[in-house]
N, CA, C and O of each residue as an XYZ file, in Angstrom:
740
protein
N       1.114     -1.366      0.032
C      -0.301      0.090      0.096
C       0.784      1.136     -0.123
O       0.410      2.215     -0.582
N       2.260      0.942      0.181
C       2.934      2.182     -0.216
C       2.663      3.277     -1.229
O       2.031      2.924     -2.225
N       3.061      4.636     -1.136
C       2.518      5.008     -2.255
C       4.079      5.471     -3.222
O       5.141      5.845     -2.725
N       3.711      5.263     -4.937
C       4.768      5.661     -5.722
C       5.744      6.903     -5.822
O       5.256      7.977     -5.471
N       6.554      6.901     -6.088
C       7.695      7.964     -5.600
C       7.261      8.681     -6.764
O       6.709      8.099     -7.698
N       7.525     10.151     -6.758
C       6.124     11.126     -7.779
C       7.123     10.897     -8.895
O       8.315     10.613     -8.777
N       6.230     11.120    -10.288
C       6.351     11.288    -11.833
C       8.060     11.745    -11.983
O       8.962     11.206    -12.625
N       8.061     13.245    -10.903
C       9.254     14.279    -11.198
C      10.270     13.401    -10.521
O      11.230     14.171    -10.482
N      10.734     12.107     -9.877
C      11.365     11.280     -9.173
C      12.485     11.499    -10.050
O      12.247     10.973    -11.137
N      13.889     12.202    -10.012
C      14.638     12.103    -10.841
C      15.868     13.160    -10.384
O      15.536     13.792     -9.381
N      16.878     13.417    -10.761
C      18.479     13.812    -10.868
C      18.204     15.286    -10.372
O      17.391     15.545    -11.260
N      18.270     16.614     -9.525
C      18.135     17.424     -9.079
C      18.597     18.470     -9.908
O      18.139     19.606     -9.792
N      19.536     18.158    -10.799
C      20.387     18.937    -11.805
C      21.754     17.997    -12.370
O      21.941     16.814    -12.084
N      22.509     18.724    -13.111
C      22.744     17.768    -14.265
C      24.665     18.458    -13.903
O      25.265     19.309    -14.559
N      24.934     18.043    -13.230
C      26.466     18.505    -12.986
C      27.691     18.636    -14.080
O      28.144     17.984    -15.021
N      27.846     19.364    -13.674
C      29.806     19.644    -14.334
C      30.453     18.747    -14.097
O      30.589     18.692    -12.875
N      31.599     16.989    -15.192
C      32.574     16.506    -15.025
C      33.097     17.133    -14.057
O      33.030     16.685    -12.912
N      34.081     18.977    -14.527
C      35.162     19.387    -13.609
C      34.124     19.395    -11.614
O      34.848     19.273    -10.626
N      33.081     19.494    -11.474
C      32.626     20.078    -10.668
C      32.383     18.687     -9.145
O      32.324     18.890     -7.932
N      32.278     17.004    -10.148
C      31.878     16.193     -9.880
C      32.673     15.764     -8.806
O      33.586     16.568     -8.989
N      33.041     15.102     -7.802
C      34.217     15.112     -6.633
C      34.821     13.206     -6.563
O      34.547     12.711     -7.656
N      35.285     12.488     -5.928
C      35.609     10.947     -5.566
C      34.625     10.603     -4.699
O      34.296     11.535     -3.965
N      33.925      9.379     -4.496
C      33.264      9.014     -3.904
C      34.687      8.963     -2.304
O      35.843      8.562     -2.168
N      33.307      9.844     -1.165
C      34.379      9.686      0.007
C      35.188      8.381      0.273
O      34.724      7.241      0.307
N      36.767      8.840      0.494
C      37.489      7.661      0.457
C      37.161      6.606      1.560
O      37.602      5.458      1.507
N      36.280      7.114      2.664
C      36.034      5.823      3.714
C      35.042      4.809      3.842
O      34.842      3.916      4.666
N      34.412      5.235      2.686
C      33.386      4.074      2.054
C      33.292      3.789      0.259
O      32.442      3.777     -0.631
N      34.880      3.568      0.453
C      34.862      3.871     -1.348
C      35.181      2.878     -1.462
O      35.861      2.643     -0.463
N      35.124      1.380     -2.545
C      34.998      0.223     -2.281
C      36.178     -0.128     -3.302
O      36.792     -1.161     -3.039
N      36.635      0.691     -4.588
C      38.257      0.367     -5.257
C      37.934      1.643     -5.852
O      36.825      2.144     -6.039
N      39.318      2.176     -6.171
C      40.177      2.926     -6.207
C      39.897      3.431     -8.140
O      39.896      2.630     -9.074
N      39.760      4.441     -8.208
C      39.848      4.545    -10.279
C      38.418      4.609     -9.984
O      37.900      3.881    -10.831
N      37.596      5.045     -9.308
C      35.846      5.243     -9.851
C      35.661      6.792    -10.435
O      36.310      7.834    -10.337
N      34.435      6.388    -11.093
C      34.102      8.070    -11.721
C      34.155      8.716    -10.699
O      34.138      8.121     -9.622
N      34.220      9.837    -10.744
C      33.425     10.430     -9.659
C      32.125     10.776     -9.199
O      31.414     10.471    -10.157
N      31.103     11.406     -7.962
C      30.283     11.550     -8.407
C      29.668     12.832     -8.182
O      30.550     13.690     -8.158
N      28.060     13.513     -7.937
C      28.130     14.651     -8.187
C      28.322     14.822     -6.524
O      27.947     13.901     -5.798
N      28.840     15.873     -6.024
C      29.454     16.614     -4.622
C      27.928     16.393     -3.922
O      27.924     16.505     -2.696
N      27.769     16.356     -4.001
C      25.640     16.391     -3.310
C      25.559     14.555     -2.592
O      25.345     14.053     -1.489
N      25.886     14.042     -4.047
C      25.960     12.232     -3.416
C      26.834     12.275     -2.661
O      26.460     11.798     -1.589
N      28.276     12.743     -2.624
C      29.622     12.421     -1.682
C      29.547     13.014     -0.822
O      30.729     13.156     -0.509
N      28.592     13.877      0.353
C      27.535     14.815      0.831
C      25.944     13.494      1.273
O      24.888     13.420      1.901
N      26.287     13.207      0.940
C      25.027     12.021      1.475
C      25.501     10.720      1.873
O      24.819     10.275      2.796
N      26.662      9.759      1.411
C      27.185      8.838      1.540
C      28.483      9.192      3.155
O      28.975      8.250      3.776
N      28.679     10.186      3.394
C      29.127     10.588      4.477
C      28.044     10.687      5.512
O      27.866      9.995      6.515
N      27.644     11.282      5.236
C      26.067     11.695      6.321
C      25.588      9.748      6.747
O      25.881      9.115      7.761
N      24.896      9.349      5.679
C      24.786      7.413      5.847
C      26.139      7.049      6.523
O      26.137      6.217      7.430
N      27.376      7.682      6.091
C      28.445      6.560      7.238
C      28.054      6.989      8.574
O      27.949      6.264      9.563
N      27.832      8.354      8.495
C      27.703      9.033     10.290
C      26.407      8.041     10.998
O      26.584      7.326     11.985
N      25.080      8.180     10.251
C      23.978      7.867     10.806
C      24.647      6.391     11.166
O      24.964      6.081     12.315
N      24.789      5.657     10.185
C      25.832      4.032     10.149
C      26.049      3.518     11.612
O      25.536      2.721     12.399
N      27.342      4.625     11.534
C      28.220      4.411     12.935
C      27.647      4.469     14.088
O      28.092      3.695     14.936
N      26.143      5.670     14.605
C      25.565      5.904     15.330
C      24.068      4.993     15.914
O      23.262      4.978     16.844
N      24.405      4.288     14.606
C      22.837      2.765     14.902
C      23.579      2.424     15.477
O      24.791      2.638     15.483
N      22.374      1.299     16.578
C      22.707      0.060     17.478
C      21.594     -1.421     16.712
O      20.425     -1.728     16.948
N      22.091     -1.715     16.258
C      24.467     -1.932     15.974
C      25.220     -1.077     14.518
O      25.166     -0.843     13.311
N      25.688     -0.945     15.384
C      26.678      0.116     13.930
C      26.878     -0.366     13.167
O      27.634     -1.284     13.485
N      26.505     -0.376     11.369
C      26.973     -1.301     10.784
C      28.154     -0.174      9.253
O      28.209      1.056      9.232
N      28.628     -0.786      8.595
C      29.250     -0.261      7.418
C      28.723     -0.598      6.046
O      27.841     -1.415      5.778
N      29.507      0.274      5.109
C      29.081     -0.036      4.121
C      30.355      0.479      3.006
O      31.278      1.176      3.425
N      30.298      0.166      1.959
C      30.868      0.393      0.718
C      30.057      0.977     -0.255
O      28.827      1.030     -0.247
N      30.693      1.337     -0.946
C      29.862      2.803     -2.162
C      30.391      2.648     -3.262
O      31.502      3.095     -2.976
N      30.474      2.322     -4.445
C      30.940      1.926     -5.863
C      30.113      2.736     -6.659
O      29.007      3.058     -6.227
N      30.617      3.226     -8.106
C      30.889      3.883     -8.846
C      30.971      3.231    -10.277
O      31.787      2.331    -10.078
N      30.697      3.173    -11.274
C      31.049      2.970    -12.633
C      30.692      4.253    -13.636
O      30.294      5.368    -13.299
N      30.919      3.821    -14.774
C      31.121      4.622    -15.895
C      30.402      3.431    -17.194
O      30.905      2.328    -17.412
N      28.892      4.091    -18.082
C      28.021      4.498    -18.033
C      27.372      3.608    -16.213
O      27.227      2.413    -15.956
N      27.129      4.910    -15.285
C      26.259      4.210    -14.316
C      25.236      4.774    -14.604
O      25.235      5.833    -15.231
N      23.937      4.041    -14.113
C      22.208      5.069    -14.174
C      21.657      5.075    -15.563
O      22.284      5.228    -16.612
N      20.095      4.841    -15.351
C      18.915      4.461    -16.381
C      18.601      5.959    -16.913
O      18.862      6.892    -16.154
N      17.984      6.252    -18.344
C      17.081      6.990    -18.134
C      18.312      8.741    -17.853
O      19.475      9.028    -18.137
N      16.968      9.559    -17.063
C      17.687     10.825    -16.783
C      18.522     10.571    -15.735
O      19.003     11.576    -15.212
N      18.954      9.098    -15.100
C      20.122      9.948    -14.097
C      21.559      9.148    -14.252
O      22.473      9.061    -13.432
N      21.409      8.360    -16.135
C      22.735      8.181    -16.358
C      23.756      9.125    -16.175
O      23.345     10.244    -16.483
N      24.735      9.126    -15.857
C      26.172     10.018    -16.016
C      26.327     11.109    -14.833
O      27.290     11.747    -14.406
N      24.785     11.038    -14.447
C      24.670     12.582    -13.543
C      25.666     12.161    -12.195
O      26.301     13.081    -11.680
N      25.757     11.220    -11.809
C      26.614     11.169    -10.627
C      25.487     11.106     -9.901
O      25.944     11.595     -8.869
N      23.842     10.773     -9.532
C      23.568     10.473     -8.144
C      23.081      8.953     -8.145
O      22.086      8.634     -7.493
N      23.858      7.952     -8.948
C      23.175      6.555     -8.840
C      25.151      6.050     -7.924
O      26.287      6.525     -7.926
N      24.741      5.379     -7.579
C      26.005      4.496     -6.913
C      25.605      3.316     -6.774
O      24.491      3.129     -7.262
N      26.125      2.350     -6.247
C      26.350      0.638     -5.842
C      26.349      0.620     -4.223
O      27.443      0.949     -3.765
N      25.695      0.414     -3.580
C      26.283      0.131     -2.360
C      26.908     -1.579     -1.782
O      26.696     -2.343     -2.724
N      27.212     -1.937     -1.238
C      26.816     -3.650     -0.445
C      27.490     -3.278      1.247
O      28.239     -2.448      1.764
N      26.889     -4.163      1.546
C      27.317     -4.794      3.232
C      28.018     -5.401      3.788
O      27.645     -6.322      4.513
N      29.636     -4.969      3.567
C      30.694     -6.558      3.450
C      30.170     -7.139      4.420
O      29.439     -8.111      4.231
N      30.409     -6.713      5.530
C      29.933     -7.472      7.265
C      28.563     -8.002      7.129
O      28.451     -8.985      7.862
N      27.716     -7.801      6.626
C      26.339     -8.417      6.863
C      26.133    -10.389      6.287
O      26.103    -10.741      5.107
N      26.067    -10.966      7.022
C      25.522    -12.185      6.752
C      24.999    -12.311      5.928
O      24.522    -11.196      5.721
N      24.563    -13.181      4.905
C      24.321    -13.700      3.651
C      22.877    -14.917      4.013
O      22.914    -15.530      5.080
N      22.003    -15.088      3.287
C      20.503    -15.451      4.125
C      20.799    -17.083      3.505
O      21.979    -17.426      3.432
N      20.059    -17.758      3.205
C      20.352    -19.158      2.743
C      19.965    -18.671      1.029
O      20.541    -19.231      0.096
N      18.963    -17.606      0.801
C      18.553    -17.704     -0.376
C      19.946    -16.615     -1.061
O      20.134    -16.558     -2.277
N      20.482    -16.127     -0.444
C      22.227    -15.615     -1.364
C      21.361    -13.774     -0.937
O      21.654    -12.845     -1.689
N      20.704    -13.596     -0.138
C      20.756    -12.251      0.183
C      21.035    -11.773      1.069
O      21.169    -12.701      1.867
N      21.318    -10.569      1.732
C      21.506     -9.892      2.777
C      20.613    -10.048      4.249
O      19.508     -9.511      4.336
N      21.082    -10.680      5.167
C      20.062    -10.928      6.027
C      19.199     -9.810      6.509
O      19.403     -8.631      6.799
N      17.718    -10.939      6.483
C      16.847     -9.513      5.985
C      16.908     -7.868      7.256
O      16.599     -6.760      6.819
N      17.272     -8.037      8.493
C      17.279     -7.376      9.669
C      18.336     -6.385      9.742
O      18.544     -5.353     10.380
N      19.255     -7.452      8.370
C      20.532     -6.127      8.591
C      20.507     -4.929      7.280
O      20.967     -3.813      7.038
N      19.485     -6.177      6.520
C      19.024     -4.978      5.243
C      18.057     -3.958      5.485
O      18.407     -2.782      5.377
N      16.668     -4.307      5.856
C      16.061     -3.687      6.735
C      16.211     -1.949      7.956
O      15.411     -1.125      8.398
N      17.681     -2.171      8.033
C      17.995     -1.579      9.334
C      19.172     -0.429      8.465
O      19.157      0.795      8.598
N      20.139     -1.224      7.581
C      20.745     -0.394      6.681
C      19.553      0.714      5.619
O      19.511      1.941      5.709
N      18.866      0.032      4.865
C      17.531      0.648      4.328
C      17.273      1.938      4.949
O      17.587      2.942      4.309
N      16.579      2.101      6.473
C      15.857      2.638      6.925
C      16.852      3.907      7.801
O      16.659      5.027      8.274
N      18.096      2.843      7.649
C      19.445      4.227      8.128
C      19.066      5.265      6.811
O      18.882      6.481      6.772
N      19.041      4.351      5.904
C      19.563      5.243      4.889
C      18.862      6.071      4.327
O      19.302      6.835      3.468
N      17.403      6.047      4.809
C      15.926      6.868      4.973
C      16.295      8.137      5.889
O      15.953      9.319      5.840
N      17.070      7.459      6.679
C      17.065      8.910      7.960
C      18.098      9.695      7.313
O      18.018     10.908      7.509
N      19.015      9.297      6.613
C      20.305     10.235      6.453
C      20.010     11.179      4.943
O      20.642     12.202      4.680
N      18.845     10.549      3.989
C      18.355     10.916      3.311
C      17.406     12.022      4.019
O      17.881     13.132      4.255
N      16.277     11.768      4.304
C      15.802     12.922      5.469
C      16.603     14.333      6.085
O      16.045     15.413      6.280
N      17.880     14.061      6.306
C      18.554     14.718      7.112
C      18.510     15.819      5.760
O      17.641     16.680      5.894
N      19.094     15.885      4.841
C      19.772     16.083      3.697
C      18.205     16.850      2.580
O      18.408     17.403      1.500
N      16.940     16.695      3.132
C      16.337     17.184      2.321
C      16.240     16.096      0.888
O      15.561     16.519     -0.047
N      16.778     14.999      0.764
C      16.849     13.930     -0.427
C      15.925     12.784     -0.488
O      15.396     12.224      0.472
N      15.825     12.562     -1.487
C      14.533     11.327     -1.911
C      15.157     10.178     -2.200
O      16.176     10.399     -2.855
N      15.012      9.298     -2.032
C      16.065      7.875     -2.370
C      14.986      6.509     -3.404
O      13.829      6.096     -3.322
N      15.743      6.323     -3.975
C      14.784      5.135     -4.898
C      15.861      3.602     -4.964
O      16.317      3.416     -6.092
N      16.318      2.455     -3.812
C      17.448      1.181     -4.487
C      16.734      0.207     -5.066
O      15.632     -0.165     -4.664
N      17.498     -0.364     -6.297
C      16.824     -1.346     -6.694
C      17.396     -2.743     -5.733
O      18.509     -2.756     -5.208
N      16.658     -3.585     -5.659
C      16.940     -4.898     -4.245
C      15.990     -5.519     -4.284
O      14.954     -4.909     -4.018
N      15.889     -6.908     -4.606
C      15.319     -8.011     -5.673
C      14.902     -8.655     -4.509
O      14.036     -9.478     -4.806
N      15.221     -8.637     -2.907
C      14.502     -9.692     -2.123
C      13.080     -8.716     -1.166
O      13.143     -7.841     -0.303
N      12.121     -9.282     -1.726
C      10.768     -8.442     -1.713
C      10.228     -8.504     -0.613
O       9.054     -8.165     -0.761
N      10.607     -8.946      1.226
C      10.321     -9.309      2.101
C      11.268     -8.035      2.763
O      10.951     -7.605      3.871
N      12.481     -7.434      2.011
C      12.635     -6.660      2.506
C      11.829     -5.227      2.152
O      11.194     -4.369      2.765
N      12.175     -5.456      1.033
C      11.432     -4.016      0.454
C       9.854     -3.515      0.962
O       9.383     -2.386      1.108
N       9.277     -4.861      1.158
C       7.647     -4.771      1.680
C       7.413     -4.131      2.904
O       6.515     -3.404      3.328
N       9.123     -4.884      3.662
C       8.981     -3.781      4.852
C       9.389     -2.337      5.259
O       8.961     -1.843      6.302
N      10.079     -1.784      4.565
C      11.146     -0.593      4.286
C      10.318      0.080      3.580
O      10.843      1.177      3.388
N       8.877      0.011      2.871
C       8.207      0.097      1.736
C       7.147      0.541      3.260
O       6.750      1.689      3.456
N       6.964     -0.169      3.822
C       5.628     -0.035      4.431
C       6.239      0.445      5.744
O       5.523      0.964      6.600
N       7.421      0.297      5.899
C       7.903      1.751      6.967
C       7.788      3.184      6.743
O       7.070      3.965      7.366
N       8.715      3.480      5.618
C       8.473      4.887      4.759
C       7.113      5.772      4.305
O       6.790      6.960      4.270
N       6.441      4.307      3.936
C       5.318      4.775      3.230
C       5.131      5.490      1.592
O       4.465      6.220      0.858
N       6.422      4.521      1.754
C       6.928      5.071     -0.021
C       8.000      3.680     -0.471
O       8.892      3.135      0.178
N       7.188      3.261     -2.588
C       8.082      2.383     -2.710
C       9.506      3.351     -3.113
O       9.822      4.198     -3.948
N      10.001      2.766     -2.166
C      11.483      3.555     -1.865
C      12.357      2.001     -2.380
O      13.424      2.078     -2.989
N      11.863      0.957     -2.108
C      12.627      0.547     -2.520
C      12.214     -0.886     -3.506
O      11.889     -1.897     -2.884
N      12.235     -0.924     -4.788
C      12.019     -2.089     -6.401
C      13.160     -3.278     -6.387
O      14.312     -3.499     -6.013
N      12.039     -3.890     -7.055
C      12.549     -5.161     -7.700
C      13.443     -4.369     -9.426
O      13.228     -3.634    -10.390
N      14.084     -4.901     -9.022
C      14.557     -4.998    -11.163
C      15.819     -6.246    -10.750
O      16.530     -6.597     -9.808
N      15.434     -6.674    -12.512
C      16.598     -7.836    -12.607
C      16.296     -8.237    -14.611
O      15.229     -8.189    -15.223
N      17.658     -8.593    -15.123
C      16.816     -8.847    -16.485
C      18.553     -8.233    -16.866
O      19.342     -7.441    -16.352
N      18.516     -9.451    -18.469
C      19.932     -9.395    -18.993
C      19.715     -8.395    -20.227
O      18.839     -8.324    -21.088
N      20.886     -7.643    -19.956
C      20.873     -6.970    -21.532
C      20.794     -8.099    -22.615
O      20.582     -9.311    -22.583
N      21.144     -6.868    -23.905
C      20.989     -7.623    -25.052
C      22.779     -7.881    -25.500
O      23.098     -8.550    -26.484
N      23.578     -7.354    -24.769
C      24.897     -7.758    -24.515
C      24.791     -9.259    -23.635
O      25.500     -8.712    -22.790
N      24.653    -10.083    -23.292
C      24.089    -10.856    -21.380
C      25.043    -10.362    -20.609
O      26.023    -11.098    -20.492
N      25.079     -9.170    -19.944
C      25.250     -8.251    -18.879
C      24.046     -8.093    -18.366
O      23.018     -7.632    -18.861
N      24.399     -8.744    -16.786
C      23.617     -8.701    -15.990
C      23.224     -7.028    -14.926
O      23.956     -6.391    -14.170
N      21.848     -6.821    -15.321
C      21.183     -6.245    -14.417
C      20.483     -6.382    -13.149
O      19.281     -6.145    -13.035
N      21.477     -6.889    -11.884
C      20.658     -7.762    -10.924
C      20.753     -7.079     -9.760
O      21.378     -6.044     -9.529
N      20.149     -7.676     -9.116
C      20.860     -6.640     -7.895
C      19.980     -7.734     -6.239
O      19.126     -7.376     -5.428
N      20.929     -9.398     -6.430
C      20.910    -10.298     -5.668
C      19.540    -11.242     -6.601
O      18.912    -11.143     -7.656
N      19.625    -12.115     -5.443
C      21.062    -12.264     -4.558
C      22.527    -12.763     -4.792
O      23.034    -12.124     -5.714
N      23.214    -13.524     -4.357
C      24.326    -14.150     -4.717
C      24.394    -14.907     -5.271
O      23.843    -15.821     -4.658
N      24.938    -15.428     -6.659
C      26.180    -14.662     -7.198
C      25.200    -13.372     -8.522
O      25.728    -12.907     -9.533
N      23.907    -13.127     -8.105
C      23.401    -12.006     -9.039
C      23.886    -10.838     -9.278
O      23.341    -10.246    -10.210
N      24.752    -10.289     -8.735
C      25.746     -9.144     -8.327
C      24.911     -8.368     -7.287
O      24.283     -7.322     -7.449
N      25.096     -9.361     -5.838
C      24.145     -8.681     -4.499
C      24.750     -7.463     -4.787
O      25.826     -7.374     -5.378
N      24.106     -6.541     -4.398
C      24.363     -5.511     -4.214
C      22.811     -4.201     -3.769
O      21.705     -4.655     -4.064
N      22.817     -3.009     -3.244
C      21.683     -2.504     -3.564
C      22.367     -0.989     -4.426
O      23.329     -0.346     -4.005
N      21.421     -0.614     -5.947
C      21.955      0.307     -6.566
C      20.996      1.597     -5.945
O      19.845      1.394     -5.559
N      21.625      2.913     -5.908
C      20.603      3.786     -5.018
C      21.222      5.053     -6.086
O      22.305      5.613     -6.258
N      19.264      5.151     -6.910
C      18.899      6.655     -7.265
C      19.000      8.164     -6.500
O      17.959      8.488     -5.930
N      19.513      8.604     -6.461
C      19.006      9.986     -4.973
C      19.413     11.432     -5.691
O      20.308     12.128     -6.170
N      17.697     11.270     -5.291
C      17.695     13.178     -4.771
C      17.467     13.728     -4.794
O      16.290     14.080     -4.860
N      18.908     14.644     -4.744
C      19.237     15.584     -3.610
C      19.334     16.749     -3.939
O      19.936     17.151     -4.935
N      18.373     17.847     -2.614
C      18.835     19.355     -3.578
C      20.547     20.017     -4.026
O      21.555     19.709     -3.389
N      20.546     20.546     -4.707
C      21.855     21.065     -5.191
C      22.270     21.963     -4.185
O      21.482     22.636     -3.520
N      23.459     21.983     -4.068
C      24.149     22.294     -2.389
C      23.747     21.186     -1.713
O      24.571     20.291     -1.899
N      22.970     20.888     -1.104
C      23.193     19.989      0.355
C      24.380     19.741      0.845
O      25.355     19.364      0.194
N      24.297     20.101      2.897
C      25.718     20.142      3.390
C      24.420     19.609      4.161
O      23.229     19.913      4.100
N      25.267     18.545      5.023
C      25.671     17.476      6.287
C      24.714     18.596      7.557
O      24.960     19.800      7.487
N      23.786     18.159      8.529
C      23.485     18.903      9.065
C      23.816     19.126     10.023
O      23.393     18.188     10.699
N      24.726     20.267     11.119
C      25.659     20.106     11.715
C      25.246     19.415     13.134
O      24.065     19.432     13.483
N      26.226     18.823     13.921
C      26.069     18.013     14.777
C      25.017     18.440     15.970
O      25.259     19.576     16.376
N      23.652     17.656     16.779
C      23.141     18.638     17.590
C      22.029     19.166     16.853
O      20.978     19.329     17.473
N      22.079     19.457     15.654
C      20.297     19.653     14.541
C      20.393     18.442     14.751
O      21.086     17.519     15.181
N      18.992     18.915     14.074
C      17.757     17.955     13.713
C      18.269     17.343     12.889
O      18.774     17.981     11.965
N      18.371     15.533     12.873
C      18.934     14.554     12.000
C      19.887     14.078     12.802
O      19.967     12.875     13.053
N      20.696     14.959     13.280
C      21.920     14.475     13.929
C      22.386     14.291     14.738
O      22.622     15.380     15.259
N      23.113     12.767     15.886
C      22.676     12.081     17.246
C      23.370     13.486     17.884
O      23.392     13.665     19.102
C-alpha cells in the first residue's frame, strides 16, 4: 500500500564533470572509480555517520562505474552501488533481512536529514515490503534482466550481483546537518 515515488523523481541537476568529486575514501570500494555529484558524496558521508551511530552500528561500501544509471540518471553522479561487507547472507543469497532493513531505514534517515528522496533497486521482496511499509513510499523496488550483450542488471541474490543500487534525488548544494541539529545525534 506504499505510494509510488512522484513521476518527477530524478536528478536535481546535471553537474559539470569538473564539479564532480570522488566517492569518499572511507566508504570507497576501490580506487579509480568515476566521480559523483558533490551532493552524493555529502550523502554518503552522512550515511556513514548515521550508520556509525546506529544500534548495532553498520558499515558499507560504495561503488560507481561508467556508465551508471538509466534514463535521466545516466552519468549524472547521483547513482551508486552500496554493499554491506560485514552482513551475513541468508540461505537464498540475500543480505540478512534484519541487517538489510536496518541499513535501508538508516539510509532513509540520512536522506531525510539532507532533504533528499531515494530509490533502491534490491530484489528481496520481504525487505522491500518492510522498508516500503515503514517509509510509506515505494523506495525499494525489484529489477533484474539480461541486456542484449548478455550483461546482468541484477540486484541480488548472490551470485547475481548482490548490492543495493541507489538513485538519489538531493537538493543542489545540500550540506550535512551540524552536530546537535535535527537529524544529527
